[in-house]
Amino acid sequence: MNIAANPVVEADQTIYLKDYQKPAFLVDSINLDIQVYADHTIVNAILEMQRQTEGDLVLLGRDLELKSIHLNSQQLTENDYQLDAEQLVIQNAPDRARIETQVVIHPESNTMLEGLYQAGDLFVTQNEPEGFRKITFYPDRPDVLSVFTTRVEADKKYPVLLANGNLIEKGEVDAQRHYAIWQDPTKKPSYLFACVVGDLAVLKDSYVTSEGRNVALEIYAVEKDIPKCHIAMETLKHSMRWDEEHYGLPYDLDNYMIVAVSQFNMGAMENKGLNIFNTSCVLADEEYTTDAAIMRVQSVIAHEYFHNWTGNRITCRDWFQLCLKEGLTVFRDQSFSEDLQSAAVQRIDDVAVLKAHQFPEDSGPLSHPPRPDHFVEINNFYTATVYEKGAEINRMMSTLLGKEKFRAGTDEYFRRHDGQAVTVEDWVAALTAGSGVDLSAFLTWYNQPGTPKLQAHGEYEASTQTYRLSFKQSLKAHPKYPDLKAVPIPVALALFNAETGEQYTLQSEALFENGVKDGVYLFDQDEATIEFSGINAKPVVSLLRNFSAPVNLEFDASDAELAFLMQYETNGFNQWQATQTLLERILLNGHAVESYLQAMKNTVPALVNQDPLLASRIFDVPTEGYLGSRIDQHYSPVDIQEKREALLNTLARELGAFCKETYLSLDPDLQKEFSQAMGVRALKNIMLSLMARQGDTEAFDLAHQQYQNTGNMSERLGALRVLVWNDAPQAESCLQDFYDRFKDEALSLDQWFTVQASHPNATAETIHTLTQHPDYDLGTPNRIRSVSGGLNMNPVNTWSFGVQHYIHLAKYLDEKNPILGSRLLQVLSRWYTLDEPQRSQVQVALETLKPLVKSKNVVETLNSMLNV
Ligand code: B3K
Ligand code: ZN
């Protein structure tokens, strides 16, 4: 009998990419029989295994109570195998091995939300990356692909019994219990296995693929949430069409199911034909969820659907290759979202996330290459670097190739590798072969950490009408990666006539020889200079248009030139980028605020009518967290906050009349498109918050009216935020009203927690009160995040009383839910950049946590964080 506790990190448990070995045995098929009871679950498994290479037969298993094991019908005794907390090993196994096991597991007490677990009245699975080994003994690694047949049996009080593939049989066991048998025709790795047992309602639809396959679509949720599943269903159909049209990829099964679960560690999971979703990523309804949440639902639905090809049909050889499937799938879902709304705003939002999370991660103790070469706990590597920087690498290659060649490359990838478990090298090789362009230099991006610095310097020579642009790239030294190399950087650029605002055409033979093609220069050395001729006056230059590479750009453009770009740049992303660069100079380098204010006054009024969504983003001011990450020396969060507040107050004062006028003139109900209405709502909320900064009671009245007169969550929450954050007299009654309206709507109630936790003047007492509230629940990650995430919106609060909050959670979750515990602890990873005495205070708090935690997840994160 084997009951292993949560594994303790002993000795060195580091796993290295260089040690990869093929598994000795593959699995042709697996028959699973899962019998769910109230206080235990019995899992019978039959594995038909076949030798592929020399070595032991290794079955991975964790927290399993082994009842029996047979090899080719012979019962094995404890002397026939070696069993420890992680694996069962049979030496000298025959080349064909039929392994039958029976184990008992305990989903009812599984708080880690990994493997099979009970969430309220529902039993669900989460097996990526290594959860399947908590269900049965199996070679639980992504390069073992097998055909799964699953029998699920449970009490009839759970009418829904689901697993991957097609339903081939269902029936009664007795008066009390029933069963269903599912077979998945496509071979898959165990991390894509899923099953669900519960009492759920279903929204049904169908879709006919480009090949004429009729696919039954089903979204399962609790009855009262079914009306909130329509947007997800429409998005699913849209994604299916989009993948056919853009990548030539049709769906391959007769059904596609999605199940909404309220207790889930991340956003969603792409299990083959049976996605499991956090309710926050599937339920979308203007009354209960915000516009931002609706956009997220659309992107996650598309993301999981796109995994069917990039991840499922072609999977990863090992977990070091995680960014192969995640980076490519994020790039695909970002492109999909760019088609749904303003492409510029989608890019702005994606880059804002990259800069706010990935850049700081990559410059701190948790920095790692998009494809790491070692890890202790793979769950710690579902990071912004793997996902977001991984996506940027694909975007760079696609920018360089252009649409047609990129498509030829992806076609070749799917042609070569369908049904296989592959590596990043395989991907780049297929793209190269299909497009005819050698992309092998991009492998460097996958293999080294850090955000490259790109320095650019321009010089204009009037006598020859020549403009010269010099580039230099560098990377900060990294102790673990001494051989850092130059990377290929596609620099999308435009030159503008400073007098007329017109753009120069950049199509000439000479430029082509310089390496500039279709407005993109591929800079792939340490240093280089390019020349533009026929430029009749000193131009204003816009670099990295659309953020064509994930680098830190240092370009000596003047503030006036940035202000010019805010007004005349035709690329919406770079228009926004110019505001952000200017603001960073004002906030961090003491530049004067005037050119920014003037440019805002020149730009915004026209934009408000043309593109309210873009106008709303032009009001972005870099977050305190991002600004902190841009300071090289030690810094004080309070200083940054004061400067940022002062800037916002100036903006509010200068644009006071404009804000009010704009607020009163805009009406989201007059917009036809969702994305337009969303833009108007976003802009109105910004206007309201700027007005309220002046302590203007009229602004409070307007917010109060907005709160009361709307049925839309973005409007209601925007108003509530303004009232609560400014301690308006109406705040208390609106908070109470919000609670009364939404106390039974978990996602809306999460917002109620967040709005209070993110109050700029929140205190330890505020957080204590929220975490003691009867609706606070340590078993529901969304609820934990609603407070922890809200608190972290204010770094001043995070780094003062917040430290104890995160440390306390990490300690508690270390045992209960280490995946989440490790993630929350990472909020503190930049402690070493603080001024004294805060730096030492946080360090002591982290050191104190060290002897108190045991899980690989939290221990690895804590060790890395302290090792700076
Ligand atoms: N592949 C899953 C993530 C699994 C995370 C495990 N800790 C969701 C996604 O990226 O689509
Ligand atoms: Zn993914």
Coordinates of C-alpha atoms and ligand atoms in Angstrom, one line a residue, residues 126 128-129 266 268-270 303-304 307 325-326 379 382 387 819, ligand 1:
Q126 CA -6.9 18.8 -14.1
E128 CA -1.6 19.1 -17.1
P129 CA 1.2 18.8 -16.5
M266 CA -6.0 28.8 -13.7
A268 CA -9.0 26.8 -18.5
M269 CA -7.7 23.5 -19.8
E270 CA -7.6 22.2 -23.3
H303 CA -7.1 29.8 -27.0
E304 CA -8.3 26.4 -25.7
H307 CA -4.8 24.1 -28.7
K325 CA 2.3 24.9 -27.6
E326 CA 1.7 27.9 -25.3
N379 CA 4.1 23.9 -12.5
Y382 CA 3.6 28.4 -16.5
Y387 CA 3.4 32.2 -22.6
I819 CA 0.4 25.6 -7.3
Ligands
B3K1 N1 -2.6 24.4 -20.7 C1 -3.3 24.9 -19.6 C2 -2.5 25.3 -18.4 C3 -2.2 24.2 -17.5 C4 -1.5 24.8 -16.2 C5 -1.1 23.8 -15.3 N2 -0.5 24.4 -14.1 C6 -4.1 26.1 -20.0 C7 -3.7 26.8 -21.2 O1 -2.6 27.3 -21.3 O2 -4.5 26.7 -22.2

